[in-house]
Tab-separated table of C-alpha atoms and ligand atoms in Angstrom:
chain	number	residue	atom	x	y	z
A	133	MET	CA	53.894	-2.762	-106.413
A	134	SER	CA	56.366	-5.638	-106.384
A	135	PRO	CA	54.825	-9.075	-106.050
A	136	ARG	CA	54.891	-10.623	-102.597
A	137	TYR	CA	54.285	-14.069	-101.210
A	138	ALA	CA	50.617	-15.072	-101.390
A	139	GLY	CA	50.847	-18.105	-99.132
A	140	VAL	CA	53.152	-19.820	-96.676
A	141	ILE	CA	52.981	-23.389	-95.371
A	142	PHE	CA	54.843	-24.586	-92.286
A	143	ASP	CA	55.778	-28.023	-91.092
A	144	LEU	CA	55.105	-28.337	-87.330
A	145	ASP	CA	57.726	-30.443	-85.523
A	146	GLY	CA	61.196	-28.945	-85.668
A	147	THR	CA	59.911	-26.018	-87.754
A	148	LEU	CA	57.298	-24.022	-85.804
A	149	THR	CA	58.384	-25.935	-82.710
A	150	ALA	CA	61.928	-26.422	-81.462
A	151	PRO	CA	63.717	-29.505	-82.756
A	152	GLY	CA	64.351	-32.507	-80.554
A	153	ALA	CA	60.917	-32.974	-78.928
A	154	ILE	CA	60.240	-36.057	-81.021
A	155	ARG	CA	63.165	-38.437	-80.664
A	156	PHE	CA	63.246	-39.791	-84.204
A	157	ASP	CA	66.525	-41.579	-83.428
A	158	ARG	CA	64.839	-43.424	-80.571
A	159	ILE	CA	61.808	-44.334	-82.705
A	160	ARG	CA	64.110	-45.685	-85.416
A	161	ALA	CA	66.123	-47.675	-82.870
A	162	ARG	CA	62.957	-49.145	-81.325
A	163	ILE	CA	61.491	-50.328	-84.619
A	164	GLY	CA	64.850	-51.345	-86.113
A	165	MET	CA	64.853	-48.804	-88.931
A	166	PRO	CA	68.443	-48.338	-90.153
A	167	THR	CA	68.051	-45.205	-92.302
A	168	SER	CA	66.528	-41.737	-92.160
A	169	GLY	CA	63.362	-40.886	-94.096
A	170	SER	CA	59.647	-41.391	-93.536
A	171	ILE	CA	59.145	-43.701	-90.556
A	172	LEU	CA	55.540	-44.540	-91.458
A	173	ALA	CA	56.476	-45.357	-95.047
A	174	TRP	CA	59.306	-47.577	-93.776
A	175	ILE	CA	56.925	-49.425	-91.445
A	176	ALA	CA	54.435	-49.952	-94.274
A	177	ALA	CA	57.201	-51.391	-96.458
A	178	HIS	CA	58.946	-53.547	-93.842
A	179	ALA	CA	56.283	-54.840	-91.410
A	180	ARG	CA	56.044	-58.648	-91.643
A	181	ASP	CA	52.263	-58.594	-91.198
A	182	ASP	CA	49.447	-56.493	-89.702
A	183	THR	CA	50.400	-57.444	-86.139
A	184	ASP	CA	54.004	-56.359	-86.710
A	185	ARG	CA	52.838	-53.089	-88.295
A	186	THR	CA	50.480	-52.357	-85.379
A	187	ARG	CA	53.277	-53.116	-82.887
A	188	MET	CA	55.689	-50.695	-84.596
A	189	GLU	CA	53.071	-47.977	-85.064
A	190	ALA	CA	52.198	-48.209	-81.353
A	191	MET	CA	55.844	-47.395	-80.572
A	192	VAL	CA	55.655	-44.326	-82.825
A	193	TRP	CA	52.418	-43.107	-81.202
A	194	GLU	CA	53.960	-43.602	-77.732
A	195	GLU	CA	57.045	-41.527	-78.631
A	196	GLU	CA	54.791	-38.841	-80.154
A	197	ARG	CA	52.765	-38.599	-76.939
A	198	ILE	CA	55.954	-38.212	-74.874
A	199	ALA	CA	57.071	-35.471	-77.282
A	200	LEU	CA	53.866	-33.433	-76.847
A	201	GLU	CA	54.905	-32.678	-73.275
A	202	ARG	CA	58.300	-31.432	-74.452
A	203	MET	CA	56.925	-29.215	-77.250
A	204	GLU	CA	58.440	-25.704	-77.286
A	205	LEU	CA	58.078	-22.832	-79.755
A	206	GLY	CA	60.869	-22.545	-82.310
A	207	ALA	CA	63.406	-19.711	-82.057
A	208	GLY	CA	62.159	-16.538	-83.722
A	209	PHE	CA	58.478	-17.451	-83.307
A	210	ALA	CA	57.535	-13.967	-82.007
A	211	ALA	CA	59.119	-12.324	-85.067
A	212	LEU	CA	57.243	-14.729	-87.322
A	213	VAL	CA	53.898	-13.899	-85.702
A	214	ALA	CA	54.638	-10.172	-86.076
A	215	ALA	CA	55.377	-10.679	-89.792
A	216	LEU	CA	52.197	-12.741	-90.316
A	217	GLU	CA	50.115	-10.112	-88.544
A	218	ALA	CA	51.732	-7.291	-90.541
A	219	ARG	CA	50.793	-9.050	-93.789
A	220	GLY	CA	47.262	-9.810	-92.520
A	221	PRO	CA	44.837	-11.432	-94.988
A	222	SER	CA	47.146	-10.657	-97.942
A	223	LEU	CA	49.211	-13.692	-96.911
A	224	ASP	CA	47.533	-17.069	-96.529
A	225	THR	CA	48.924	-19.496	-93.967
A	226	ALA	CA	48.896	-23.216	-93.224
A	227	ILE	CA	50.444	-26.022	-91.199
A	228	CYS	CA	51.214	-29.332	-92.881
A	229	THR	CA	52.378	-32.080	-90.519
A	230	ARG	CA	52.788	-35.862	-90.605
A	231	ASN	CA	52.056	-35.760	-86.882
A	232	ASN	CA	48.466	-36.295	-85.661
A	233	ASP	CA	45.619	-33.967	-84.649
A	234	GLU	CA	46.682	-34.258	-80.999
A	235	ALA	CA	49.940	-32.508	-81.874
A	236	LEU	CA	48.036	-29.648	-83.513
A	237	GLU	CA	45.895	-29.355	-80.370
A	238	ALA	CA	48.985	-29.359	-78.124
A	239	PHE	CA	50.502	-26.622	-80.309
A	240	ASP	CA	47.335	-24.544	-79.943
A	241	ARG	CA	47.454	-24.944	-76.135
A	242	LEU	CA	51.137	-23.953	-76.140
A	243	LEU	CA	50.370	-20.789	-78.166
A	244	ARG	CA	47.479	-19.716	-75.936
A	245	GLY	CA	49.588	-20.434	-72.837
A	246	ARG	CA	52.230	-18.028	-74.178
A	247	GLY	CA	49.689	-15.292	-74.892
A	248	TYR	CA	49.439	-15.779	-78.660
A	249	ARG	CA	46.231	-15.914	-80.659
A	250	PRO	CA	44.711	-19.366	-81.250
A	251	SER	CA	46.639	-21.467	-83.723
A	252	ALA	CA	43.701	-21.603	-86.163
A	253	GLU	CA	43.776	-17.781	-86.457
A	254	LEU	CA	47.498	-17.653	-87.180
A	255	PHE	CA	47.551	-20.723	-89.448
A	256	ARG	CA	44.283	-20.796	-91.336
A	257	VAL	CA	44.511	-24.299	-92.831
A	258	GLN	CA	45.908	-27.195	-90.807
A	259	ILE	CA	46.584	-30.622	-92.270
A	260	ALA	CA	47.725	-33.543	-90.146
A	261	ARG	CA	48.533	-37.085	-91.215
A	262	SER	CA	45.795	-39.063	-92.960
A	263	HIS	CA	43.752	-35.900	-93.434
A	264	HIS	CA	40.544	-36.675	-95.317
A	265	SER	CA	40.235	-34.615	-98.475
A	266	PRO	CA	36.636	-33.796	-99.374
A	267	HIS	CA	37.863	-33.007	-102.884
A	268	LEU	CA	39.515	-36.423	-103.391
A	269	ASP	CA	37.079	-38.230	-101.065
A	270	ARG	CA	39.941	-40.152	-99.450
A	271	ALA	CA	42.851	-39.620	-97.081
A	272	LEU	CA	45.625	-37.486	-98.527
A	273	GLU	CA	48.996	-39.038	-99.165
A	274	ASN	CA	51.596	-37.784	-96.688
A	275	LYS	CA	54.658	-35.695	-97.515
A	276	PRO	CA	56.806	-36.073	-99.666
A	277	SER	CA	53.737	-36.333	-101.902
A	278	PRO	CA	52.582	-33.007	-103.371
A	279	GLU	CA	48.983	-33.821	-102.367
A	280	PRO	CA	48.926	-31.957	-99.024
A	281	VAL	CA	50.189	-28.783	-100.757
A	282	HIS	CA	47.529	-29.069	-103.468
A	283	GLU	CA	44.882	-29.504	-100.768
A	284	ILE	CA	46.095	-26.456	-98.820
A	285	ILE	CA	46.112	-24.215	-101.903
A	286	ARG	CA	42.581	-25.409	-102.732
A	287	ARG	CA	41.457	-24.663	-99.157
A	288	TRP	CA	42.942	-21.164	-99.479
A	289	ASP	CA	40.637	-20.699	-102.504
A	290	LEU	CA	43.745	-20.073	-104.591
A	291	GLY	CA	43.369	-23.176	-106.756
A	292	GLU	CA	42.679	-21.105	-109.851
A	293	VAL	CA	45.631	-18.788	-109.252
A	294	PHE	CA	47.997	-21.675	-108.473
A	295	PRO	CA	46.516	-24.703	-110.250
A	296	PRO	CA	47.827	-28.054	-108.970
A	297	VAL	CA	50.987	-29.170	-110.717
A	298	VAL	CA	52.932	-32.373	-110.251
A	299	ALA	CA	56.536	-31.477	-110.886
A	300	HIS	CA	59.927	-33.107	-110.488
A	301	GLU	CA	61.740	-31.894	-107.396
A	302	HIS	CA	64.570	-30.536	-109.542
A	303	ASP	CA	62.230	-28.338	-111.599
A	304	PRO	CA	62.260	-24.656	-110.640
A	305	PRO	CA	59.040	-23.778	-108.783
A	306	ARG	CA	56.224	-22.652	-111.054
A	307	HIS	CA	54.231	-21.067	-108.202
A	308	GLU	CA	56.917	-18.804	-106.750
A	309	ALA	CA	54.472	-16.891	-104.569
A	310	VAL	CA	53.925	-19.918	-102.308
A	311	LEU	CA	56.615	-20.982	-99.832
A	312	PHE	CA	56.727	-24.231	-97.834
A	313	VAL	CA	59.103	-24.157	-94.842
A	314	GLY	CA	60.193	-27.366	-93.117
A	315	ASP	CA	63.136	-29.035	-91.411
A	316	ASP	CA	63.149	-32.274	-93.367
A	317	VAL	CA	64.007	-33.291	-96.894
A	318	ASP	CA	60.433	-34.612	-97.282
A	319	ASP	CA	59.059	-31.102	-96.677
A	320	CYS	CA	61.254	-29.751	-99.471
A	321	LEU	CA	60.368	-32.639	-101.799
A	322	SER	CA	56.647	-32.117	-101.166
A	323	ALA	CA	57.046	-28.386	-101.913
A	324	ARG	CA	58.966	-28.794	-105.147
A	325	ARG	CA	56.785	-31.673	-106.376
A	326	ALA	CA	53.805	-29.331	-105.959
A	327	GLY	CA	55.652	-26.569	-107.828
A	328	VAL	CA	56.084	-24.190	-104.870
A	329	GLN	CA	59.232	-22.769	-103.274
A	330	SER	CA	60.935	-24.776	-100.548
A	331	GLY	CA	62.638	-23.415	-97.443
A	332	LEU	CA	64.789	-25.568	-95.161
A	333	ILE	CA	64.927	-24.399	-91.545
A	334	GLN	CA	67.697	-25.726	-89.327
A	335	HIS	CA	67.253	-24.084	-85.901
A	336	GLY	CA	70.962	-24.365	-85.250
A	337	GLU	CA	70.934	-28.092	-85.973
A	338	ARG	CA	73.254	-29.430	-88.600
A	339	PRO	CA	71.573	-32.598	-89.794
A	340	ALA	CA	73.498	-35.010	-91.974
A	341	GLU	CA	73.367	-33.398	-95.390
A	342	ASP	CA	70.956	-35.353	-97.560
A	343	PRO	CA	72.206	-35.379	-101.163
A	344	ARG	CA	68.619	-34.783	-102.333
A	345	LEU	CA	68.598	-31.388	-100.610
A	346	SER	CA	71.173	-29.727	-102.850
A	347	ARG	CA	68.770	-29.376	-105.781
A	348	THR	CA	65.471	-29.070	-103.914
A	349	VAL	CA	66.050	-26.189	-101.492
A	350	ASP	CA	65.238	-22.640	-102.577
A	351	HIS	CA	65.930	-20.959	-99.203
A	352	ARG	CA	67.797	-21.864	-96.048
A	353	PHE	CA	66.774	-20.369	-92.712
A	354	ASP	CA	68.530	-20.580	-89.347
A	355	ASP	CA	65.376	-19.717	-87.417
A	356	LEU	CA	61.835	-18.366	-87.800
A	357	SER	CA	62.925	-14.704	-87.673
A	358	GLN	CA	64.703	-15.274	-90.990
A	359	VAL	CA	61.469	-16.718	-92.418
A	360	ALA	CA	59.695	-13.602	-91.117
A	361	ALA	CA	62.182	-11.402	-92.999
A	362	GLU	CA	61.700	-13.396	-96.203
A	363	LEU	CA	57.892	-13.097	-95.967
A	364	SER	CA	58.128	-9.345	-95.412
A	365	ARG	CA	60.163	-8.550	-98.516
A	366	PRO	CA	59.107	-8.409	-102.154
A	367	LEU	CA	59.298	-11.683	-104.021
A	368	ARG	CA	62.622	-12.392	-105.668
A	369	SER	CA	62.581	-14.566	-108.722
A	370	CYS	CA	64.550	-17.763	-108.084
B	622	LIG	MG1	59.575	-31.594	-89.069
């Protein structure tokens, strides 16, 4: 039988959920951040002192809370769930988000409200920001670090099949049977740096093309039904 994907990891905001709930542009305007990229990393690098950092982080948390009320499932979600259920336990699943645990709880409520199974049954491992790793005995680094991917693979009990690698984002993925789907360049960087395949999902949005994407994206998806199709077919060598 042809090899198939063994595991799939999803970003949450703008990937499993529809884009636009979190107003990143408004967060950046409020804290005075001129560029795209990781907001929390920018705050850590640019805050004048602890008070300034706390002030800026409070703005981020406030925008995140507003966004929870606007959270909607991404286009093609039903097709994705059908594909995950068709694969059953032969495909491991995870969510990896830089958002907080509250966002994962809001997503679970949204799923149940729409008649889906609980989030923890569909996505077996869930990692939010500052997740404590029992293995490392400290908080994981956030994406674009490869650490969250390593942690997820370990939690799948696939650490011996896909031992942790730290790769350059331009290296072809060593663990082709694991796919990480996200809507941001940091999702793709985290994937490739952990040696797994990266998939960029756009949900009809056309974000400013980041030059780093051209050599770090293995798949491009318009919506979650295209991810479902990819997960249902035999693995193609990339
Ligand atoms: Mg996202």
